[in-house]
Amino acid sequence: MTVDLFERAATGFRDLADAIVAALEAADPTVRFRRDDWRRDGLGGHPPGPSGGASLTGFGTTCIVEGGALLERGGVGFSQVGGHLSADAPVAMPGEGDRFRATGVSLVLHPRNPYVPIVHMNYRRIERGGRGWFGGGADLTPCYLNDDDARHFHGVLRAVCEGHADVACHTDLKRACDDYFHLPHRDERRGVGGIFFDHLDSGDGRDLAFVRAAGAAFLESWLPLASQHRDDPYGERERDWQGMRRGRYVEFNLLWDRGTTFGLKTGGRIESILLSMPPEASWRYDRSPEEGSPEAALVDVLRTPRSW
Amino acid sequence: MTVDLFERAATGFRDLADAIVAALEAADPTVRFRRDDWRRDGLGGHPPGPSGGASLTGFGTTCIVEGGALLERGGVGFSQVGGHLSADAPVAMPGEGDRFRATGVSLVLHPRNPYVPIVHMNYRRIERGGRGWFGGGADLTPCYLNDDDARHFHGVLRAVCEGHADVACHTDLKRACDDYFHLPHRDERRGVGGIFFDHLDSGDGRDLAFVRAAGAAFLESWLPLASQHRDDPYGERERDWQGMRRGRYVEFNLLWDRGTTFGLKTGGRIESILLSMPPEASWRYDRSPEEGSPEAALVDVLRTPRSW
């Protein structure tokens, strides 16, 4: 049963990555994604993991776009890897034994227009010893708060959860997302949230059905926002603010994101892990938005997450 | 004796910060530094440290410049803090007991011209229980390798060490710098190095004399490089490369730098800690410089540090 689920999950993730790339290319015909099929055998071509912890073999596909009219930088990745966990692996993982395997689809899109929100999605299956589970989620990171956008994004994800209520409680998954995408040093969430879960194991395939549905809903959750705002007028002020918000995105990913730090500290494929980085990010000293400004409205909701 | 050294160190660090700011303002009359005198009482105005670990009180001065002709962004800071270390403090510190105090001067300068190297300097004294020690160093991070620049910078630091050879072995401090400013996930050093040391305690003030001399040599080590290259012609190619190198600077500081991560995870003053961030940084997918190019020459020396 476990083997079955892993293969089915991997096939679904690969197909989803392909479908998303095709849809994004249709939405932004100014550029094509570059497609890198990679294979990893032991440590060939990669620096050893600095903290040891895990050795990986496997394969994957990294699709990347840069300099598009809609997407200034974006990546969609599929991977299927296996390896040994050593005793000092920098991660707490259920199950027993030192062998594990993992497959997943992940995506981060950094739009050019500051009114189109950054979006992230990742779904994965991990197995260790006799245990297997799903994890992942999707979250939206606007530079400017737009209530309708946030409601639409959360609405799509809520509907998916309600269709799989036996394995996914939307309220819990939404709260887990606010808790996870949190920059404690800024007392801010990364964005307006979405859903997040880990260690989901229903033992009967209902978990896979939910994960598939959540992945399949991605385009519906985000593309309408992109279509609506991609031509919104903006100027230097909005672009500056976008740069600073992208700086916070970098801070979260490099300081707090478990996937990023685990990957980098165990010698994962750097270019694939750092697909999540924005094309440009900026830092300014002590730049708080003016009270009552659109920029301040965003920060308010990052400090106090809302129910959408 | 220990109290004495602490006060003397603090006074020296504060004076050094002032002198450096004055010299940098003279070198770049297009802008003035903004000066923030801050004071910290318990947790007032700051988010609590997300990992607990330490509570700090104290004061300091943060001087920052942005948008200058020479310095696109730069900060010079002085601080003097004390606090309690809790059992789960994310740092291994010599000495005993839960009380410590620390004073230091630190500086990161991000020049506008890609031919002027980024520079970092930090000297500090820490005391815990009956023990006290000095730490710190200085290192140079060029976007383009220039042998004469690297030789000059290292030459100044070597001369300082040779004048204090009883407490500072230049060979060891240079190697420690290459080891510390290392991005294992990239298999690169951050730059061409400098000196780095920690837990320096000669017990008689010779350590302080060395640290003062090293700090006093900063302007001589870097300003001539700035004067020489600040008007070097450059174009889009050099600016792009500078953006990517600044991206690596961000990666080092947020992923690997103990000072940055300790500060952020214990609720330190964010804006002061993140003075080290560049004004802008960029990420591109899998962009290796062409063999034989000036960009490749830099990467070579980051992979295999040289003796200058």
Tab-separated table of N, CA and C in Angstrom, chain A residues 108-111 113-120 138-146 150 153-154 177 181 183 188-194 222 225 242 245-250 252-253 298 302:
chain	number	residue	atom	x	y	z
A	108	VAL	N	7.450	28.471	-6.652
A	108	VAL	CA	7.420	29.846	-6.143
A	108	VAL	C	7.402	30.762	-7.354
A	109	LEU	N	6.466	31.692	-7.363
A	109	LEU	CA	6.367	32.631	-8.485
A	109	LEU	C	6.501	34.063	-7.971
A	110	HIS	N	7.475	34.773	-8.539
A	110	HIS	CA	7.669	36.188	-8.207
A	110	HIS	C	7.218	37.034	-9.400
A	111	PRO	N	6.020	37.578	-9.329
A	111	PRO	CA	5.503	38.380	-10.443
A	111	PRO	C	6.259	39.707	-10.544
A	113	ASN	N	4.729	42.666	-11.583
A	113	ASN	CA	3.848	43.732	-11.106
A	113	ASN	C	3.632	43.623	-9.587
A	114	PRO	N	3.915	44.698	-8.848
A	114	PRO	CA	3.783	44.646	-7.385
A	114	PRO	C	2.367	44.354	-6.892
A	115	TYR	N	1.383	44.477	-7.790
A	115	TYR	CA	0.009	44.190	-7.377
A	115	TYR	C	-0.387	42.735	-7.611
A	116	VAL	N	0.474	41.965	-8.226
A	116	VAL	CA	0.229	40.527	-8.343
A	116	VAL	C	0.972	39.849	-7.196
A	117	PRO	N	0.277	39.105	-6.344
A	117	PRO	CA	0.938	38.526	-5.168
A	117	PRO	C	1.916	37.406	-5.527
A	118	ILE	N	2.996	37.332	-4.766
A	118	ILE	CA	3.899	36.183	-4.811
A	118	ILE	C	3.112	34.965	-4.334
A	119	VAL	N	3.398	33.824	-4.922
A	119	VAL	CA	2.697	32.620	-4.473
A	119	VAL	C	3.680	31.464	-4.342
A	120	HIS	N	3.407	30.626	-3.370
A	120	HIS	CA	4.239	29.449	-3.107
A	120	HIS	C	3.335	28.253	-2.910
A	138	ALA	N	0.077	25.781	0.536
A	138	ALA	CA	0.190	26.877	-0.425
A	138	ALA	C	-0.076	28.168	0.325
A	139	ASP	N	0.659	29.209	-0.009
A	139	ASP	CA	0.414	30.485	0.668
A	139	ASP	C	0.687	31.655	-0.256
A	140	LEU	N	-0.001	32.742	0.048
A	140	LEU	CA	-0.019	33.925	-0.821
A	140	LEU	C	0.690	35.084	-0.111
A	141	THR	N	1.579	35.758	-0.824
A	141	THR	CA	2.358	36.853	-0.238
A	141	THR	C	2.215	38.114	-1.077
A	142	PRO	N	1.171	38.881	-0.807
A	142	PRO	CA	0.999	40.126	-1.563
A	142	PRO	C	1.943	41.211	-1.044
A	143	CYS	N	2.308	42.135	-1.907
A	143	CYS	CA	3.018	43.348	-1.469
A	143	CYS	C	1.996	44.399	-1.051
A	144	TYR	N	0.822	44.352	-1.674
A	144	TYR	CA	-0.293	45.229	-1.312
A	144	TYR	C	-1.498	44.366	-0.996
A	145	LEU	N	-2.121	44.670	0.124
A	145	LEU	CA	-3.275	43.882	0.544
A	145	LEU	C	-4.466	44.171	-0.363
A	146	ASN	N	-5.104	43.093	-0.826
A	146	ASN	CA	-6.339	43.226	-1.584
A	146	ASN	C	-7.292	42.180	-1.012
A	150	ALA	N	-7.343	37.955	-1.387
A	150	ALA	CA	-7.123	37.043	-0.261
A	150	ALA	C	-8.328	36.130	-0.076
A	153	PHE	N	-8.321	33.426	-2.878
A	153	PHE	CA	-7.285	32.408	-2.666
A	153	PHE	C	-7.690	31.455	-1.538
A	154	HIS	N	-8.070	32.044	-0.404
A	154	HIS	CA	-8.487	31.204	0.726
A	154	HIS	C	-9.768	30.441	0.410
A	177	CYS	N	-0.714	27.395	8.795
A	177	CYS	CA	-0.007	28.175	7.775
A	177	CYS	C	0.436	29.518	8.364
A	181	PHE	N	4.542	30.259	8.472
A	181	PHE	CA	5.157	31.321	7.665
A	181	PHE	C	5.239	32.602	8.483
A	183	LEU	N	7.836	35.305	10.651
A	183	LEU	CA	9.171	35.853	10.881
A	183	LEU	C	9.198	36.401	12.300
A	188	GLU	N	6.046	39.366	12.123
A	188	GLU	CA	5.191	39.428	10.933
A	188	GLU	C	5.005	38.017	10.376
A	189	ARG	N	3.853	37.776	9.763
A	189	ARG	CA	3.730	36.604	8.904
A	189	ARG	C	4.348	36.961	7.560
A	190	ARG	N	4.710	35.916	6.792
A	190	ARG	CA	5.270	36.191	5.469
A	190	ARG	C	4.243	36.822	4.553
A	191	GLY	N	2.997	36.367	4.655
A	191	GLY	CA	1.962	36.892	3.771
A	191	GLY	C	0.598	36.720	4.407
A	192	VAL	N	-0.420	36.554	3.573
A	192	VAL	CA	-1.779	36.401	4.108
A	192	VAL	C	-2.158	34.934	4.299
A	193	GLY	N	-1.171	34.051	4.131
A	193	GLY	CA	-1.405	32.661	4.482
A	193	GLY	C	-2.053	31.836	3.399
A	194	GLY	N	-2.613	30.699	3.838
A	194	GLY	CA	-3.184	29.715	2.940
A	194	GLY	C	-3.421	28.468	3.766
A	222	TRP	N	-4.721	31.069	-8.039
A	222	TRP	CA	-3.788	32.188	-8.251
A	222	TRP	C	-3.915	32.865	-9.616
A	225	LEU	N	-5.979	36.068	-10.065
A	225	LEU	CA	-5.384	37.263	-9.452
A	225	LEU	C	-4.315	37.841	-10.374
A	242	GLN	N	7.900	46.686	-3.127
A	242	GLN	CA	8.008	45.288	-3.556
A	242	GLN	C	9.412	44.752	-3.246
A	245	ARG	N	9.619	44.035	0.443
A	245	ARG	CA	8.844	42.837	0.792
A	245	ARG	C	9.552	41.574	0.305
A	246	ARG	N	10.168	41.661	-0.855
A	246	ARG	CA	10.957	40.514	-1.320
A	246	ARG	C	12.134	40.261	-0.380
A	247	GLY	N	12.679	41.318	0.213
A	247	GLY	CA	13.738	41.144	1.207
A	247	GLY	C	13.243	40.322	2.398
A	248	ARG	N	12.003	40.574	2.817
A	248	ARG	CA	11.440	39.797	3.926
A	248	ARG	C	11.248	38.338	3.513
A	249	TYR	N	10.892	38.145	2.245
A	249	TYR	CA	10.734	36.777	1.727
A	249	TYR	C	12.069	36.036	1.846
A	250	VAL	N	13.140	36.723	1.467
A	250	VAL	CA	14.480	36.146	1.581
A	250	VAL	C	14.793	35.838	3.051
A	252	PHE	N	12.752	35.192	5.520
A	252	PHE	CA	12.037	34.004	5.987
A	252	PHE	C	12.695	32.736	5.468
A	253	ASN	N	12.948	32.710	4.157
A	253	ASN	CA	13.421	31.458	3.572
A	253	ASN	C	14.793	31.048	4.092
A	298	LEU	N	-1.000	46.494	4.653
A	298	LEU	CA	-0.432	45.148	4.523
A	298	LEU	C	0.227	44.726	5.825
A	302	LEU	N	-0.227	41.408	8.396
A	302	LEU	CA	0.873	40.474	8.653
A	302	LEU	C	1.122	40.334	10.156
